[in-house]
Short mmCIF file of C-alpha atoms in Angstrom, two decimals:
data_model
loop_
_atom_site.label_atom_id
_atom_site.label_comp_id
_atom_site.label_asym_id
_atom_site.label_seq_id
_atom_site.Cartn_x
_atom_site.Cartn_y
_atom_site.Cartn_z
CA MET A 570 -23.40 35.41 33.66
CA ASP A 571 -23.68 36.49 30.66
CA LEU A 572 -24.07 33.22 29.33
CA LEU A 573 -27.34 32.92 31.97
CA LEU A 574 -28.86 35.88 30.32
CA ILE A 575 -28.00 34.60 26.54
CA ALA A 576 -30.27 31.21 27.89
CA VAL A 577 -32.95 33.31 29.35
CA PHE A 578 -33.11 35.36 26.42
CA LEU A 579 -33.26 32.65 24.17
CA VAL A 580 -35.62 30.50 26.15
CA ALA A 581 -38.39 33.60 26.32
CA LEU A 582 -37.56 34.27 22.85
CA TYR A 583 -38.71 30.01 21.82
CA PHE A 584 -41.57 30.44 23.93
CA LEU A 585 -42.90 33.75 22.31
CA ILE A 586 -42.70 32.27 19.33
CA ALA A 587 -44.19 28.99 19.84
CA GLY A 588 -46.80 30.79 21.49
CA TYR A 589 -47.73 32.72 18.99
CA ILE A 590 -47.73 29.20 16.11
CA LYS A 591 -49.99 27.77 18.57
CA VAL A 592 -52.50 30.37 19.37
CA ASN A 593 -52.74 31.24 15.86
CA ASN A 594 -53.13 27.69 14.59
CA LEU A 595 -50.09 28.42 11.85
CA TRP A 596 -48.83 25.59 9.80
CA GLU A 597 -50.95 23.21 11.07
CA ASP A 598 -49.86 20.31 8.46
CA HIS A 599 -46.38 21.22 9.45
CA ILE A 600 -46.11 22.16 12.99
CA ARG A 601 -47.28 19.80 16.19
CA PHE A 602 -46.78 20.38 19.94
CA TYR A 603 -45.96 17.80 22.82
CA GLY A 604 -46.08 20.21 25.48
CA PRO A 605 -43.46 22.55 25.29
CA ILE A 606 -41.80 20.89 22.73
CA LEU A 607 -42.33 21.79 18.89
CA ALA A 608 -42.20 18.81 16.46
CA LEU A 609 -41.70 20.34 12.79
CA LYS A 610 -42.99 17.24 10.62
CA THR A 611 -43.28 16.57 6.33
CA ASP A 612 -45.21 14.05 4.97
CA ASN A 613 -43.11 14.63 1.91
CA VAL A 614 -41.07 10.80 2.73
CA GLY A 615 -40.02 10.11 -0.84
CA PHE A 616 -36.67 10.31 -0.06
CA PHE A 617 -36.88 7.03 1.91
CA ASP A 618 -37.72 5.12 -1.46
CA LYS A 619 -34.66 5.81 -3.28
CA PHE A 620 -33.01 2.82 -0.82
CA LEU A 621 -35.56 0.23 -2.23
CA PRO A 622 -33.36 -0.34 -5.72
CA TYR A 623 -30.99 -1.82 -2.66
CA SER A 624 -33.09 -3.70 -0.43
CA LYS A 625 -31.67 -7.14 -1.30
CA PHE A 626 -28.30 -5.77 0.42
CA LEU A 627 -29.79 -3.59 3.07
CA LYS A 628 -32.09 -6.32 4.54
CA LEU A 629 -28.56 -8.30 4.70
CA TYR A 630 -27.37 -5.08 6.94
CA GLY A 631 -30.52 -4.99 8.79
CA THR A 632 -29.50 -8.95 9.95
CA ALA A 633 -26.37 -8.15 10.93
CA GLY A 634 -27.06 -5.00 12.44
CA ALA A 635 -29.65 -6.56 14.72
CA VAL A 636 -27.40 -9.67 15.80
CA MET A 637 -24.98 -6.74 16.97
CA VAL A 638 -27.47 -5.20 18.26
CA VAL A 639 -28.68 -7.88 20.58
CA ILE A 640 -25.13 -8.50 21.66
CA VAL A 641 -24.24 -4.74 22.27
CA SER A 642 -27.76 -5.04 24.74
CA LEU A 643 -26.27 -8.28 26.54
CA LEU A 644 -22.89 -6.44 27.45
CA PHE A 645 -23.92 -3.51 28.11
CA THR A 646 -26.53 -4.74 30.31
CA VAL A 647 -24.15 -6.87 32.29
CA LEU A 648 -21.81 -4.18 32.58
CA MET A 649 -25.15 -1.91 34.34
CA PHE A 650 -26.11 -4.76 36.76
CA PHE A 651 -22.12 -4.82 37.76
CA SER A 652 -21.94 -1.31 38.02
CA PHE A 653 -25.33 -1.39 40.09
CA GLN A 654 -23.43 -3.99 42.16
CA LYS A 655 -20.21 -1.63 42.99
CA THR A 656 -22.62 1.39 43.36
CA LEU A 657 -24.65 -0.35 46.24
CA ALA A 658 -21.40 -1.86 47.82
CA SER A 659 -19.25 1.42 48.00
CA PRO A 660 -21.66 4.64 46.95
CA PRO A 661 -19.99 7.37 45.58
CA ALA A 662 -20.30 11.14 46.34
CA PRO A 663 -23.23 12.66 44.59
CA THR A 664 -21.30 15.15 42.86
CA GLY A 665 -19.94 14.89 38.91
CA ILE A 666 -21.87 12.99 36.70
CA TYR A 667 -24.73 12.41 39.84
CA GLU A 668 -25.41 15.91 39.13
CA PRO A 669 -28.82 16.53 38.64
CA GLN A 670 -27.66 18.94 35.63
CA ASN A 671 -25.59 16.08 34.32
CA ILE A 672 -28.22 13.55 34.36
CA LEU A 673 -29.55 14.30 30.68
CA ALA A 674 -26.95 14.66 27.74
CA ILE A 675 -28.44 18.19 27.31
CA PRO A 676 -25.36 20.46 25.76
CA GLY A 677 -24.64 23.21 27.29
CA ILE A 678 -26.74 22.22 30.30
CA ASN A 679 -24.53 19.12 31.35
CA GLU A 680 -20.89 20.67 32.23
CA PHE A 681 -18.96 17.36 30.18
CA LEU A 682 -20.93 18.63 27.04
CA PRO A 683 -20.05 22.23 26.19
CA LEU A 684 -22.44 24.16 23.97
CA SER A 685 -19.96 24.28 20.81
CA VAL A 686 -20.21 23.75 16.97
CA ALA A 687 -18.93 20.55 17.03
CA VAL A 688 -21.30 19.32 19.50
CA ILE A 689 -24.40 20.70 17.73
CA ILE A 690 -22.98 18.99 14.62
CA ALA A 691 -22.39 15.86 16.25
CA PHE A 692 -25.63 15.73 18.28
CA ILE A 693 -27.66 16.40 15.10
CA ALA A 694 -25.80 14.13 13.00
CA THR A 695 -26.36 11.47 15.42
CA LEU A 696 -30.14 11.94 15.68
CA VAL A 697 -30.38 12.20 11.84
CA VAL A 698 -28.52 8.75 11.00
CA HIS A 699 -30.42 7.06 13.92
CA GLU A 700 -34.28 8.03 12.93
CA PHE A 701 -33.61 7.68 9.15
CA GLY A 702 -32.00 4.07 9.54
CA HIS A 703 -35.89 3.19 11.37
CA GLY A 704 -37.09 5.25 7.87
CA ILE A 705 -35.44 3.79 5.44
CA LEU A 706 -35.52 -0.13 6.73
CA ALA A 707 -39.32 0.64 7.39
CA ARG A 708 -39.52 1.21 3.69
CA ILE A 709 -37.24 -1.58 2.74
CA GLU A 710 -39.19 -3.86 5.07
CA GLY A 711 -42.81 -2.60 3.26
CA MET A 712 -44.19 -0.62 5.36
CA ARG A 713 -45.45 3.08 4.71
CA VAL A 714 -43.92 6.12 6.41
CA GLU A 715 -46.15 8.83 7.19
CA SER A 716 -43.89 11.47 8.00
CA THR A 717 -40.61 12.70 9.21
CA GLY A 718 -39.61 15.87 11.14
CA VAL A 719 -36.98 17.41 14.07
CA LEU A 720 -38.14 18.07 17.47
CA PHE A 721 -36.89 21.49 18.97
CA PHE A 722 -36.98 23.39 22.76
CA VAL A 723 -34.45 26.19 21.59
CA ILE A 724 -32.36 24.23 20.09
CA PRO A 725 -33.04 20.79 18.08
CA ILE A 726 -33.37 18.16 20.47
CA GLY A 727 -34.35 15.19 18.70
CA ALA A 728 -35.59 13.85 15.48
CA PHE A 729 -38.17 11.27 14.48
CA VAL A 730 -39.88 9.01 11.71
CA GLU A 731 -43.34 7.69 11.85
CA PRO A 732 -44.26 4.22 10.11
CA CYS A 733 -47.22 3.61 9.47
CA GLU A 734 -48.52 1.54 12.32
CA GLU A 735 -51.02 -0.38 10.83
CA ASP A 736 -47.69 -1.94 8.20
CA VAL A 737 -45.85 -2.18 11.42
CA GLU A 738 -48.27 -4.37 13.24
CA LYS A 739 -49.05 -6.47 9.80
CA ALA A 740 -45.23 -7.27 9.33
CA SER A 741 -43.20 -9.73 10.20
CA GLY A 742 -41.21 -9.96 13.72
CA ARG A 743 -38.01 -10.38 11.59
CA SER A 744 -39.23 -7.21 9.43
CA ARG A 745 -39.73 -5.57 12.76
CA ILE A 746 -36.38 -6.46 14.76
CA ARG A 747 -34.60 -5.18 11.62
CA MET A 748 -36.37 -1.77 11.41
CA PHE A 749 -36.15 -1.26 14.94
CA GLY A 750 -32.22 -1.95 15.27
CA ALA A 751 -31.55 -0.20 12.38
CA GLY A 752 -30.71 3.40 14.11
CA ILE A 753 -28.60 1.31 17.08
CA THR A 754 -26.82 0.13 13.93
CA ASN A 755 -26.31 3.28 11.88
CA ASN A 756 -25.42 5.22 14.87
CA LEU A 757 -22.53 2.50 16.02
CA VAL A 758 -21.09 1.91 12.19
CA LEU A 759 -20.53 5.84 12.14
CA ALA A 760 -19.28 5.79 15.90
CA LEU A 761 -16.49 3.34 14.09
CA ILE A 762 -16.10 5.81 11.39
CA ALA A 763 -15.46 8.65 13.43
CA PHE A 764 -13.31 6.53 16.00
CA LEU A 765 -10.84 5.23 12.87
CA LEU A 766 -11.09 8.80 10.97
CA LEU A 767 -10.36 10.39 14.63
CA ALA A 768 -7.02 7.81 15.76
CA LEU A 769 -5.61 8.49 11.91
CA PHE A 770 -5.83 12.73 12.40
CA MET A 771 -4.58 12.46 15.77
CA GLY A 772 -1.52 10.49 14.29
CA MET A 773 -0.62 13.67 12.17
CA ALA A 774 -0.67 15.95 15.14
CA HIS A 775 2.91 16.36 17.39
CA PRO A 776 4.10 17.81 20.93
CA VAL A 777 5.77 20.76 21.22
CA ASP A 778 8.16 21.13 24.17
CA ALA A 779 6.41 24.59 24.69
CA PRO A 780 6.47 26.07 28.09
CA TYR A 781 2.47 25.95 28.52
CA VAL A 782 1.51 26.47 32.14
CA LYS A 783 -1.75 24.49 32.77
CA ALA A 784 -1.43 24.65 36.41
CA VAL A 785 -0.09 26.68 39.48
CA TYR A 786 0.42 25.54 43.03
CA ALA A 787 -1.24 27.11 45.48
CA ASP A 788 0.53 29.77 47.97
CA TYR A 789 3.72 28.93 45.64
CA PRO A 790 5.57 32.14 43.84
CA ALA A 791 3.86 31.85 41.34
CA ASP A 792 0.38 31.82 42.62
CA GLU A 793 1.29 34.71 44.85
CA ALA A 794 3.08 36.62 41.97
CA GLY A 795 -0.31 36.56 39.71
CA LEU A 796 0.64 34.00 37.19
CA PHE A 797 -2.48 32.56 35.75
CA PRO A 798 -2.81 29.13 34.58
CA ASN A 799 -2.85 28.48 31.08
CA SER A 800 -0.35 31.18 30.09
CA LEU A 801 2.39 30.53 27.75
CA ILE A 802 6.09 31.64 29.26
CA MET A 803 7.35 33.60 27.00
CA SER A 804 10.92 34.83 28.77
CA VAL A 805 12.50 34.60 32.32
CA ASN A 806 14.91 37.44 33.46
CA GLY A 807 14.57 39.14 30.01
CA ILE A 808 15.67 35.56 28.07
CA ASP A 809 13.27 34.66 25.24
CA VAL A 810 12.11 31.13 26.02
CA THR A 811 10.77 28.31 23.30
CA SER A 812 10.88 25.44 25.77
CA ARG A 813 10.77 23.76 29.02
CA GLU A 814 13.87 23.36 28.74
CA ASP A 815 15.13 26.71 27.77
CA VAL A 816 13.14 27.87 31.41
CA SER A 817 15.13 24.63 33.38
CA SER A 818 18.06 25.77 32.09
CA ILE A 819 17.86 29.33 33.57
CA MET A 820 16.02 28.03 36.82
CA SER A 821 18.64 26.03 37.55
CA GLY A 822 21.13 28.85 38.38
CA THR A 823 19.31 30.04 40.93
CA GLN A 824 18.37 29.35 44.43
CA PRO A 825 15.24 29.45 46.77
CA GLY A 826 14.70 33.34 47.73
CA ASP A 827 15.82 34.91 44.64
CA THR A 828 13.32 36.93 42.40
CA VAL A 829 13.16 36.31 38.75
CA SER A 830 11.13 37.66 36.17
CA VAL A 831 8.59 36.11 34.24
CA THR A 832 6.75 37.34 30.82
CA SER A 833 3.61 35.46 29.58
CA VAL A 834 0.85 35.58 27.51
CA HIS A 835 -2.35 35.04 29.09
CA GLU A 836 -6.19 34.74 26.93
CA GLY A 837 -4.00 37.14 24.60
CA ILE A 838 -2.83 39.47 27.20
CA THR A 839 1.11 39.66 28.00
CA SER A 840 1.92 40.55 31.55
CA THR A 841 5.50 40.01 33.39
CA ASN A 842 5.62 38.95 37.33
CA ASP A 843 8.39 38.76 39.75
CA LEU A 844 8.35 35.44 41.53
CA LYS A 845 10.36 35.13 44.38
CA LEU A 846 11.54 31.77 44.80
CA ALA A 847 10.75 28.95 46.95
CA GLU A 848 12.12 25.41 48.01
CA TRP A 849 11.30 22.30 45.57
CA PRO A 850 8.56 20.36 48.12
CA THR A 851 9.87 17.77 49.54
CA GLU A 852 8.16 15.07 47.33
CA TYR A 853 10.56 16.16 44.16
CA GLY A 854 13.54 14.95 45.92
CA ASP A 855 16.55 16.82 46.70
CA LYS A 856 16.94 19.64 44.50
CA ASN A 857 19.02 23.19 44.99
CA SER A 858 17.20 25.58 42.92
CA GLY A 859 14.52 27.72 43.16
CA PHE A 860 10.97 26.61 42.83
CA MET A 861 8.55 28.59 40.40
CA GLY A 862 5.38 26.76 41.71
CA VAL A 863 4.16 26.00 38.39
CA SER A 864 3.33 22.47 36.17
CA TYR A 865 3.43 22.24 32.88
CA TYR A 866 1.52 21.03 30.33
CA ASP A 867 2.95 17.46 29.03
CA SER A 868 1.60 17.20 25.60
CA SER A 869 4.50 14.46 24.88
CA ARG A 870 2.11 12.20 27.75
CA ALA A 871 -0.84 13.48 26.05
CA LYS A 872 0.23 11.81 22.75
CA GLU A 873 1.66 8.75 24.91
CA LEU A 874 -1.60 7.90 25.94
CA SER A 875 -3.38 8.55 22.67
CA ASP A 876 -1.28 6.41 20.60
CA LYS A 877 -1.20 3.51 23.06
CA TYR A 878 -5.52 3.00 24.03
CA ILE A 879 -7.45 5.04 21.24
CA ARG A 880 -5.63 2.25 19.01
CA SER A 881 -6.82 -0.44 21.23
CA PRO A 882 -10.01 -1.90 22.05
CA LEU A 883 -10.21 -0.61 25.42
CA GLY A 884 -10.20 3.10 22.86
CA PRO A 885 -13.59 3.85 22.73
CA LEU A 886 -13.97 3.47 26.56
CA LEU A 887 -11.21 5.87 26.58
CA LEU A 888 -13.13 8.30 24.81
CA ILE A 889 -16.05 7.94 26.94
CA TYR A 890 -14.29 9.23 29.95
CA VAL A 891 -12.44 12.34 28.08
CA PRO A 892 -14.97 14.84 28.59
CA ILE A 893 -15.72 13.66 32.87
CA ASN A 894 -11.97 13.48 33.14
CA ALA A 895 -11.56 17.17 31.92
CA VAL A 896 -13.57 18.66 33.95
CA ILE A 897 -13.72 16.33 36.84
CA ASP A 898 -9.97 15.56 37.42
CA ASP A 899 -8.79 18.90 35.93
CA ASP A 900 -7.84 16.86 32.76
CA SER A 901 -5.35 14.53 34.06
CA LEU A 902 -4.99 12.66 30.90
CA GLY A 903 -4.00 15.67 28.87
CA LEU A 904 -6.65 14.87 26.47
CA GLY A 905 -9.32 17.29 26.91
CA ILE A 906 -8.52 19.14 23.54
CA LEU A 907 -10.08 16.15 21.77
CA ALA A 908 -13.32 17.17 23.41
CA PHE A 909 -12.95 21.12 24.05
CA ASP A 910 -12.10 24.25 23.04
CA SER A 911 -8.54 24.47 24.67
CA PRO A 912 -5.46 26.62 24.98
CA ASP A 913 -3.42 23.92 25.15
CA THR A 914 -3.32 23.36 21.60
CA VAL A 915 -0.12 25.86 21.99
CA ALA A 916 1.85 22.82 23.02
CA TRP A 917 1.27 20.68 20.09
CA SER A 918 2.11 21.10 15.97
CA GLU A 919 -1.27 22.32 13.84
CA PRO A 920 -1.05 20.05 10.82
CA PHE A 921 -3.58 21.86 8.80
CA TYR A 922 -5.72 25.05 9.77
CA GLY A 923 -9.05 23.80 11.23
CA TYR A 924 -7.08 20.85 12.30
CA TRP A 925 -8.74 20.75 16.23
CA GLN A 926 -12.09 22.03 15.01
CA LEU A 927 -11.92 18.92 12.56
CA ILE A 928 -10.51 16.54 15.47
CA GLN A 929 -13.59 17.68 17.98
CA ILE A 930 -16.15 16.79 15.10
CA LEU A 931 -14.87 13.67 15.13
CA PHE A 932 -14.60 12.58 18.77
CA TRP A 933 -17.91 14.17 19.19
CA LEU A 934 -19.80 12.15 16.56
CA PHE A 935 -18.47 9.56 18.08
CA TRP A 936 -19.08 10.16 21.41
CA PHE A 937 -22.54 10.84 21.12
CA ASN A 938 -23.18 7.70 18.77
CA PHE A 939 -21.85 5.05 20.96
CA ALA A 940 -23.75 6.62 23.82
CA VAL A 941 -26.98 7.06 21.92
CA ALA A 942 -26.33 3.45 20.50
CA THR A 943 -25.66 2.02 23.67
CA PHE A 944 -28.11 3.42 25.83
CA ASN A 945 -30.45 2.42 23.19
CA ALA A 946 -29.97 -1.34 23.05
CA LEU A 947 -30.50 -1.86 26.43
CA PRO A 948 -33.92 -4.07 27.07
CA LEU A 949 -36.21 -1.50 27.89
CA ILE A 950 -39.39 -0.43 26.16
CA PRO A 951 -39.51 2.25 24.56
CA LEU A 952 -36.18 2.11 23.66
CA ASP A 953 -35.00 0.48 20.47
CA GLY A 954 -33.40 -2.24 22.19
CA GLY A 955 -36.73 -2.97 24.44
CA TYR A 956 -38.94 -3.43 20.93
CA ILE A 957 -36.17 -6.18 19.66
CA MET A 958 -36.56 -7.65 22.88
CA GLN A 959 -40.24 -7.81 22.92
CA GLU A 960 -40.50 -9.55 19.59
CA GLY A 961 -37.86 -12.34 20.60
CA VAL A 962 -39.40 -12.83 23.48
CA LYS A 963 -42.94 -13.12 21.80
CA GLN A 964 -41.47 -15.47 19.64
CA PHE A 965 -40.09 -17.93 21.85
CA PHE A 966 -43.44 -18.34 24.03
CA ALA A 967 -45.50 -18.23 20.77
CA ALA A 968 -43.18 -21.76 19.55
CA ARG A 969 -44.35 -22.72 22.70
CA ASN A 970 -47.90 -21.71 23.03
CA LYS A 971 -47.57 -19.40 25.85
CA GLU A 972 -48.21 -16.24 24.30
CA LYS A 973 -49.91 -15.19 26.98
CA TYR A 974 -46.60 -14.93 29.15
CA ALA A 975 -44.71 -12.66 26.89
CA ASP A 976 -46.40 -9.23 27.83
CA TYR A 977 -45.27 -10.57 31.79
CA VAL A 978 -42.20 -11.21 30.61
CA VAL A 979 -41.57 -8.12 28.71
CA SER A 980 -42.94 -5.74 31.49
CA GLY A 981 -40.95 -7.67 34.18
CA ILE A 982 -37.41 -7.27 32.35
CA SER A 983 -38.19 -3.38 31.27
CA TRP A 984 -39.36 -2.63 34.95
CA LEU A 985 -35.98 -4.15 36.06
CA MET A 986 -33.60 -2.10 33.90
CA ILE A 987 -35.65 1.03 35.07
CA PHE A 988 -35.17 0.20 38.54
CA VAL A 989 -31.49 -0.12 37.89
CA ILE A 990 -31.14 2.99 36.00
CA ILE A 991 -33.06 5.19 38.68
CA SER A 992 -31.51 2.72 41.34
CA LEU A 993 -27.39 4.20 40.00
CA ILE A 994 -29.13 7.93 40.02
CA MET A 995 -30.19 7.79 43.19
CA ILE A 996 -27.75 5.94 45.59
CA PRO A 997 -25.24 8.18 45.98
CA TYR A 998 -27.79 10.81 47.19
CA ILE A 999 -29.67 8.15 49.34
CA ALA A 1000 -26.27 7.05 50.78
CA SER A 1001 -25.19 10.36 50.94
CA PHE A 1002 -28.01 10.97 53.93
#
């Protein structure tokens, strides 16, 4: 409720300030409104000219990037159609990622994107890197940049670069393709750098065998006694413990029906609970000792998964899934620490102060840049991939003196992609009826 009140207050404050600026026509040269969205812009764009001495290299970079964007576009278009086919054949429930608040990647609203410092830094960096790519390549290709700026709705939600439309029209098809693809290329390069650094720094973390309770079994002793999940056990029957092995050693001498005293720390508060032990569930085999009904966080398994997959070709796909797994599947992979502020860090050694904050920044830099790049690469206008597709289609038909068909093909492909995207969102809801 506190967060909701803060959000309502910030939105109201934003509308008051934005309304005052708009009614009084303040700073007209630097502020523009698109409905409720405020664009803060500047015509001081000399920054982009600083890259002109590197034109030769940047043209090669733009060409290589455009080829990479086309490959990414084709790959993720095929994956999207496979996903459409699978969703149509077996519609999922309209929950989790299909819930309305999770459709848009807005931090604090989408439940998989926390409103954290790491997310905000990565979100802004992704937008700036993308738009500056367009601006730099526009200048390299001889197109003037008229303005650049940031879009706000309470918080920064986007960035933009406005090249001169006349110059864009006069530029060659290859120049436009390089300019349109530059933003995606920059995002892919930054995603790769963040991914490699994340793999490097995760190699520094080492699991600790801490008796950290990740979950408690419903209607079992720990649950009934009030022992909370995300608690660190400090002692059992007055005996200090520092590892799961210490707890197991004490528990091996108990029987169902015995009572043990467990002292734990949860959110900084120390408490002691008396647990009347139960029998072990049958799926754990034939065990004679008493059962508390707790499940420990296994940082060793999380480390194993991290080392095995993050350094493999499947690493990017695993990282994209981490926030979803943490929220929907109760962090079954144990890697939610990469994305969220979590007490699970007590089960890891911290190589240096601020380590987990750095890990989260690198994670979200990868996540946002990869997501923005792959989505923008789709052959759909007004996405960058759509404009690149348009240039390719026009050149194809122009070489055959059939330019009149180009617009029909571009429009057809765009509408097909829109249909697939909307279907992927709506099929679970339609099927639920």
